[in-house]
Tab-separated table of C-alpha atoms and ligand atoms in Angstrom:
chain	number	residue	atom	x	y	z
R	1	UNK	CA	130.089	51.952	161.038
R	2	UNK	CA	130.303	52.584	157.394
R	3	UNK	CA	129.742	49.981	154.987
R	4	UNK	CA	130.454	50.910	151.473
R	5	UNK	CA	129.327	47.676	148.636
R	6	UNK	CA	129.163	47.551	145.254
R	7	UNK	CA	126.063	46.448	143.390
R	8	UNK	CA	126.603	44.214	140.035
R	9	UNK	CA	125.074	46.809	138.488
R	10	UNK	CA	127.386	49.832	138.975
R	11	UNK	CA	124.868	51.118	141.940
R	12	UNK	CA	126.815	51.374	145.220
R	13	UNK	CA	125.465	51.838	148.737
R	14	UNK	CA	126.376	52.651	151.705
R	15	UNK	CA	125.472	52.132	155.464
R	16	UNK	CA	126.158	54.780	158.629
R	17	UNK	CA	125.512	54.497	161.698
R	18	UNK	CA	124.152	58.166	162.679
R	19	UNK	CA	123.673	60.841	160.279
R	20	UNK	CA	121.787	64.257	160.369
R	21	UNK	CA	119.983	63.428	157.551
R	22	UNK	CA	120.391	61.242	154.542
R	23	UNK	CA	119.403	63.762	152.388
R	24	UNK	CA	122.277	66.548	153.435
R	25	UNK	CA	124.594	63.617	153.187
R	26	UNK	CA	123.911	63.300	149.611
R	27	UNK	CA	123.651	66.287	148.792
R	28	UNK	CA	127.175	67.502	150.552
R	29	UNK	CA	128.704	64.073	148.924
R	30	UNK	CA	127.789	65.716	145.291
R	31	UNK	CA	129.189	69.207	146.180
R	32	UNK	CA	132.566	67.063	146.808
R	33	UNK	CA	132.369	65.409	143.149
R	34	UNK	CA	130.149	62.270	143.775
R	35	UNK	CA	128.270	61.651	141.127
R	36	UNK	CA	125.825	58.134	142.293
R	37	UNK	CA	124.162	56.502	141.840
R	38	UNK	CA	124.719	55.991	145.444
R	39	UNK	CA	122.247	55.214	148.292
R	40	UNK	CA	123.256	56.258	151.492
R	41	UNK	CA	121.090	54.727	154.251
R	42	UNK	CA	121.848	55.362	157.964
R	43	UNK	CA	120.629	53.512	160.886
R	44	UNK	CA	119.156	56.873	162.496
R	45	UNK	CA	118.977	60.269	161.726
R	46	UNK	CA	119.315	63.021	163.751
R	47	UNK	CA	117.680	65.935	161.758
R	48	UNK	CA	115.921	63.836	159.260
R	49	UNK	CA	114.147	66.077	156.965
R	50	UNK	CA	109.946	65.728	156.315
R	51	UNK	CA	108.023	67.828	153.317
R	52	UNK	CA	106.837	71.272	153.629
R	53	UNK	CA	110.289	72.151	156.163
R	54	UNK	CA	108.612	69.529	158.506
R	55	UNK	CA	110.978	67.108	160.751
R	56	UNK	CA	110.943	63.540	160.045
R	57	UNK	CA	111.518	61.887	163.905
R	58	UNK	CA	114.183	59.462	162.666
R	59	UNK	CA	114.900	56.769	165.935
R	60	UNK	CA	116.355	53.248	164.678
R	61	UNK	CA	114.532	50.319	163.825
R	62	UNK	CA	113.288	52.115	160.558
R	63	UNK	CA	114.865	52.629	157.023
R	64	UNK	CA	116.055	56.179	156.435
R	65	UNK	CA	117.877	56.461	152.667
R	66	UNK	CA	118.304	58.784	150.349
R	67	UNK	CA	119.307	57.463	146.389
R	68	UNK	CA	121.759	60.572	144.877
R	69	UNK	CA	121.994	60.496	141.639
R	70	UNK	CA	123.222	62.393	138.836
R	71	UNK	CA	120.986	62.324	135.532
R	72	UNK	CA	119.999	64.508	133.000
R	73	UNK	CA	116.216	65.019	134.099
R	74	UNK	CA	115.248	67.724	133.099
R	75	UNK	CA	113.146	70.191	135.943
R	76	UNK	CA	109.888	69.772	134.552
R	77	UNK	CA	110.041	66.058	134.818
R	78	UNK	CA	111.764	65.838	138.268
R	79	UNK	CA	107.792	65.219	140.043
R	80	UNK	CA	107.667	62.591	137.731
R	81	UNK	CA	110.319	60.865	140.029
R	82	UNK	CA	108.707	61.371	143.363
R	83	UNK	CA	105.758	59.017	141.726
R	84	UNK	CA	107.864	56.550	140.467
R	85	UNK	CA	109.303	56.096	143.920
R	86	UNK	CA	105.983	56.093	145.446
R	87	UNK	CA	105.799	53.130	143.671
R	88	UNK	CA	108.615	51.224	144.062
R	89	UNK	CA	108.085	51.817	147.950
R	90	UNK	CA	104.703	50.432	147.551
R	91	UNK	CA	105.991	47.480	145.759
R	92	UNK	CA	108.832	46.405	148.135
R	93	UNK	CA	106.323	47.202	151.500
R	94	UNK	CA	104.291	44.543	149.016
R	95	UNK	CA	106.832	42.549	148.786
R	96	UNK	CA	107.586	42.220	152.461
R	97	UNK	CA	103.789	41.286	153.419
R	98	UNK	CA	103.664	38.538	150.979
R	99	UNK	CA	103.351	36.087	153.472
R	100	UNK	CA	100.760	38.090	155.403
R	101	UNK	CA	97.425	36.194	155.253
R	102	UNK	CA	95.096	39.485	156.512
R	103	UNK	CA	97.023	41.950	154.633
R	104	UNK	CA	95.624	45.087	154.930
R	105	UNK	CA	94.696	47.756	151.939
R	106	UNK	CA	98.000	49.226	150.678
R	107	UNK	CA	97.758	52.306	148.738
R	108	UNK	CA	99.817	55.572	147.440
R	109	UNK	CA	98.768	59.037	148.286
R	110	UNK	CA	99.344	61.816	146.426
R	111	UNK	CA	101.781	63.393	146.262
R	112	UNK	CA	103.547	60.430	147.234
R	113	UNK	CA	102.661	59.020	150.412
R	114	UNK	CA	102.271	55.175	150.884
R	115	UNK	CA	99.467	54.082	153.307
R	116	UNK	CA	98.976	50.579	154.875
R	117	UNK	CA	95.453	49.885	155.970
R	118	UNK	CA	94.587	54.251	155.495
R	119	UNK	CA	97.578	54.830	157.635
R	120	UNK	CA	100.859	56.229	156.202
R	121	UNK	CA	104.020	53.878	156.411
R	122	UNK	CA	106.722	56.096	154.578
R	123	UNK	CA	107.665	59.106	153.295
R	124	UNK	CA	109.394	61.016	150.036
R	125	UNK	CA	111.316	63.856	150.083
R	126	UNK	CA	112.939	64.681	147.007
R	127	UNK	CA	115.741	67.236	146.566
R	128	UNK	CA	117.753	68.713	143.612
R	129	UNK	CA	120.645	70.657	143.598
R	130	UNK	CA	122.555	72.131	140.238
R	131	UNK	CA	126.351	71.870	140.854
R	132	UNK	CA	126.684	73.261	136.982
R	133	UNK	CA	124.464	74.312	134.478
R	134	UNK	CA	124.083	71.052	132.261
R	135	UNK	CA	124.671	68.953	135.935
R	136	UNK	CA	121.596	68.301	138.099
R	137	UNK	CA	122.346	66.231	141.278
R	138	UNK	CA	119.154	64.609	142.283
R	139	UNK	CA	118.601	63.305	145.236
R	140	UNK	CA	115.530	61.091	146.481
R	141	UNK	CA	115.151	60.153	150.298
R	142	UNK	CA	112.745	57.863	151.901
R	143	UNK	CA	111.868	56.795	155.324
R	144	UNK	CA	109.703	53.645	155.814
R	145	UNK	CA	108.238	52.994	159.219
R	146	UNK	CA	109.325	49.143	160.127
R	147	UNK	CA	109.627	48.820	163.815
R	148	UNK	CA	108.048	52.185	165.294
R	149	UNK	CA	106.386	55.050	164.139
R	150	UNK	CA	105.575	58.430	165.435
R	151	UNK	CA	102.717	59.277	167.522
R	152	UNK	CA	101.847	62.863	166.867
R	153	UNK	CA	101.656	63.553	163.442
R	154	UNK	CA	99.873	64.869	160.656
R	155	UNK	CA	98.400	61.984	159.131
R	156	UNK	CA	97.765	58.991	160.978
R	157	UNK	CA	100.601	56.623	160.990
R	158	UNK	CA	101.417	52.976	160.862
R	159	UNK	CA	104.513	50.732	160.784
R	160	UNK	CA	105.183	47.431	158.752
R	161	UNK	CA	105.494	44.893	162.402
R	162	UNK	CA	101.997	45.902	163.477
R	163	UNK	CA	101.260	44.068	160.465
R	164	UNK	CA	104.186	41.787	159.658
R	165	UNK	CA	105.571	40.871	162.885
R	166	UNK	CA	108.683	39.078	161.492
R	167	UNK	CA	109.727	42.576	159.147
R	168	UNK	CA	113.530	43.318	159.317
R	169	UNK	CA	114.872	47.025	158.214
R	170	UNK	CA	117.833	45.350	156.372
R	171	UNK	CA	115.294	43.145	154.239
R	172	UNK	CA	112.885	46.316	153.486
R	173	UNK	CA	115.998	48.629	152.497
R	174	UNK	CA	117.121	45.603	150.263
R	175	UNK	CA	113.413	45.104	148.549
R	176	UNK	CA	113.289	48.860	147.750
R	177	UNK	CA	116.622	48.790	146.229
R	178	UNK	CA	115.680	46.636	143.730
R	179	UNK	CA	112.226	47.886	143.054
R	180	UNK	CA	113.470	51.154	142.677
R	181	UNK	CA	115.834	50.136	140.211
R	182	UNK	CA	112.995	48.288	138.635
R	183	UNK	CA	110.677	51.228	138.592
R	184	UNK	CA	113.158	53.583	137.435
R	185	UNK	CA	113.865	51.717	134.580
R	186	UNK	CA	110.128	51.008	133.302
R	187	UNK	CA	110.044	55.106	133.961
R	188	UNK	CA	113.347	55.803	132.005
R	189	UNK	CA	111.943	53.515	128.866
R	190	UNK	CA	109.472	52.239	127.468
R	191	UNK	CA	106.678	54.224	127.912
R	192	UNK	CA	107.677	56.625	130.823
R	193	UNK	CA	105.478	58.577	132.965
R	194	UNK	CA	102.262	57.555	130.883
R	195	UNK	CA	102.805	54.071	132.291
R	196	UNK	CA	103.993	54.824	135.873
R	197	UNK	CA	100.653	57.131	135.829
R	198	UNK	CA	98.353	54.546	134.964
R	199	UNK	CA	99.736	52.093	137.712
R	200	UNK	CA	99.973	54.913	140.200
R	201	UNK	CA	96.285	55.351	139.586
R	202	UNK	CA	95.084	51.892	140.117
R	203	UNK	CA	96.869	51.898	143.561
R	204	UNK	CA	95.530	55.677	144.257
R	205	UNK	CA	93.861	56.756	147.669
R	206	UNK	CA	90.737	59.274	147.154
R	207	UNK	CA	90.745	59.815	143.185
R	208	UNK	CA	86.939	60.766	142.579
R	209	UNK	CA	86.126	61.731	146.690
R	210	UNK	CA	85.920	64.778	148.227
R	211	UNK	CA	89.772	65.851	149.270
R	212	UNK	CA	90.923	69.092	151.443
R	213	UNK	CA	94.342	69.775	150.442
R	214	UNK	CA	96.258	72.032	152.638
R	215	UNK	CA	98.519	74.474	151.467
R	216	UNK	CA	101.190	76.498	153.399
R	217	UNK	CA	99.048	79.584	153.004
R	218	UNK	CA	95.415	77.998	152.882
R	219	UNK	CA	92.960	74.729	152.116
R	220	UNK	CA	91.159	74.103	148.830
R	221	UNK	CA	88.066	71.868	149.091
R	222	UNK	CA	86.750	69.975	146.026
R	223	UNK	CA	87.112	66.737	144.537
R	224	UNK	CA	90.188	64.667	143.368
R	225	UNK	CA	88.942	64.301	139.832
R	226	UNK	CA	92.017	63.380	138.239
R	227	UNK	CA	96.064	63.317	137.753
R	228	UNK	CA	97.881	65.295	135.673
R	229	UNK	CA	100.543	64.013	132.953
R	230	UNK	CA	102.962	66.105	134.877
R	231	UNK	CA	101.814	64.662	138.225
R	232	UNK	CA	99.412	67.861	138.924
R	233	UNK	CA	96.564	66.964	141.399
R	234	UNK	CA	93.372	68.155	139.555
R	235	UNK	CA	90.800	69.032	141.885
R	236	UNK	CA	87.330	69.881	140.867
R	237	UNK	CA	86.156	72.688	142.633
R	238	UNK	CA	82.174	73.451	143.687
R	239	UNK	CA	82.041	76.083	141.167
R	240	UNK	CA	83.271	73.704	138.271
R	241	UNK	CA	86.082	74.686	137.528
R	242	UNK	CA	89.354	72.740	137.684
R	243	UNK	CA	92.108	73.191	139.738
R	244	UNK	CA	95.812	71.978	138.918
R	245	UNK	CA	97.902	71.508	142.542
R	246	UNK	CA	101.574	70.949	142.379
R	247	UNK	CA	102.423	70.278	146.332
R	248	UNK	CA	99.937	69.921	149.116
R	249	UNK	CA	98.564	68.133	151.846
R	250	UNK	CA	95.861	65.630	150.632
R	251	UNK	CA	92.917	64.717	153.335
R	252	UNK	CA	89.756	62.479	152.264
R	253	UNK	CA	86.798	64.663	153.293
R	254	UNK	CA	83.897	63.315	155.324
R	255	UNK	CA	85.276	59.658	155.979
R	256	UNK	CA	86.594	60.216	159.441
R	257	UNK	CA	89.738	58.615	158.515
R	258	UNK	CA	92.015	60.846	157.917
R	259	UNK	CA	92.971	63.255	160.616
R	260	UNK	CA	93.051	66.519	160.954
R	261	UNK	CA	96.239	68.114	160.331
R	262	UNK	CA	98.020	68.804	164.479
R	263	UNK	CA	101.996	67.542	163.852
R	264	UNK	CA	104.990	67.102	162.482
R	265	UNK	CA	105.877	63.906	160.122
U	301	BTN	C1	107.558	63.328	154.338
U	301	BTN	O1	107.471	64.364	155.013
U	301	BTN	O2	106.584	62.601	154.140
U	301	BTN	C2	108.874	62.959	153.709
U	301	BTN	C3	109.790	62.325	154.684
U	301	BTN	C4	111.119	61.851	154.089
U	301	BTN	C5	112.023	61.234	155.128
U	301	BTN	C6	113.270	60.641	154.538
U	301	BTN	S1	114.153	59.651	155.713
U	301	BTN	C7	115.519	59.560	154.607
U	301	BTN	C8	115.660	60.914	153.954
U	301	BTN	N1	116.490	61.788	154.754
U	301	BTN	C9	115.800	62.804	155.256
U	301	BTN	O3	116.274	63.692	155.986
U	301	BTN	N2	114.527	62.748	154.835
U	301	BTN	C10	114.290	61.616	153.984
């Protein structure tokens, strides 16, 4: 199957059946000239791609896409993006439990997880690739846990028909096409990151409690005092002194909640 259709605003998208990942998809789609933007979403994956070289277990039933597009961001404002699709994620999963009556807590996680009720629902990986030096293919991919999730993982885990019984993949792809497109917008005008900061912080999990973040190499204790302008975690370490993190694992400290780290999404 491969569905290719045409937005009415000049964003395509199109829908396969069985891919490795979305994310190599895209990214071998630009190497042959595509330029986007063009989401590719495929009904499973078989080597879908998780943060930190970790696999993202990909069975159908959930949405796996990946946006590529081609844009003149510069690097230094590229983990700008993976917070503005944080949020769009968190506003279509939103969307989709309107008619919820117990909804639970729905919150983003830096760097840009989305939990439902503490547990996470979706994932962000973005990628970048330069094809020239004034061309930088970006490409964002995001798995959202409708029907199923995984049972071993890092963080504990949730999916949107414990919740929403009724959810359909088709309908949650659709709602985070168009609050992407929304969210990229407010974050391409306007006010830019400033804005898509402050919102990100009223949804935040854990800003002002004791974190561990895990890094490949070790942990860092202290507390989640604040967000940078360019999306740094600033932790707020025992001795006083702050600490700016740039990728990590984020765990709430003390709360029982959030797991220890043991697998692999
Ligand atoms: C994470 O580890 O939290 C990020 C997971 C990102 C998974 C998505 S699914 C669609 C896209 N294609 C991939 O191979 N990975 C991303």
């Amino acid at each position: 199957m491969t569905e290719e259709l045409a937005g009415t605003d000049g964003w395509r998208s199109v829908t396969l059946e069985d891919v490795d990942s979305t994310n190599a998809d895209a990214l071998r789609r630009a190497q042959n000239g595509e330029k986007g933007p063009l989401w590719i979403r495929a009904l499973c994956q078989s080597q879908g791609r998780g943060r930190q070289g970790r696999e993202w277990v990909s069975e159908p039933g959930n949405v796996y896409a990946s946006l590529l597009l081609t844009e003149p961001v510069e690097p230094g404002r590229l983990t700008q993006l993976s917070f503005v699709t944080a949020l769009a994620v968190h506003d279509a999963v939103s969307s989709c439990l309107a008619t919820v009556a117990e909804r639970p807590e729905l919150t983003v996680k830096w760097p840009n997880d989305v939990l439902l009720g503490g547990a996470k629902i979706s994932g962000i990986l973005l990628e970048s690739s330069s094809l020239a030096p004034d061309c930088n293919v970006l490409v964002v991919g995001i798995g959202i846990n409708v029907r199923h999730h995984p049972q071993t993982t890092l963080y504990p885990t949730t999916h949107l028909r414990d919740h929403c019984p009724k959810a359909d993949v088709t309908a949650v792809f659709e709602a985070l096409v168009e609050a992407f497109k929304a969210r990229y917008e407010q974050w391409r005008g306007g006010k830019g990151f400033a804005e898509i900061r402050e919102v990100w912080l009223e949804r935040a999990h854990g800003v002002g409690q004791a974190v561990r973040i895990t890094l490949p190499d070790r942990t860092l204790d202290g507390v989640f005092e604040a967000l940078g302008d360019d999306g740094a975690l600033i932790l707020r370490m025992s001795d006083g002194t702050q600490y700016p993190i740039h990728a990590g694992d984020l765990f709430l400290q003390n709360t029982g909640r959030d797991a220890t780290p043991q697998g692999d999404e």
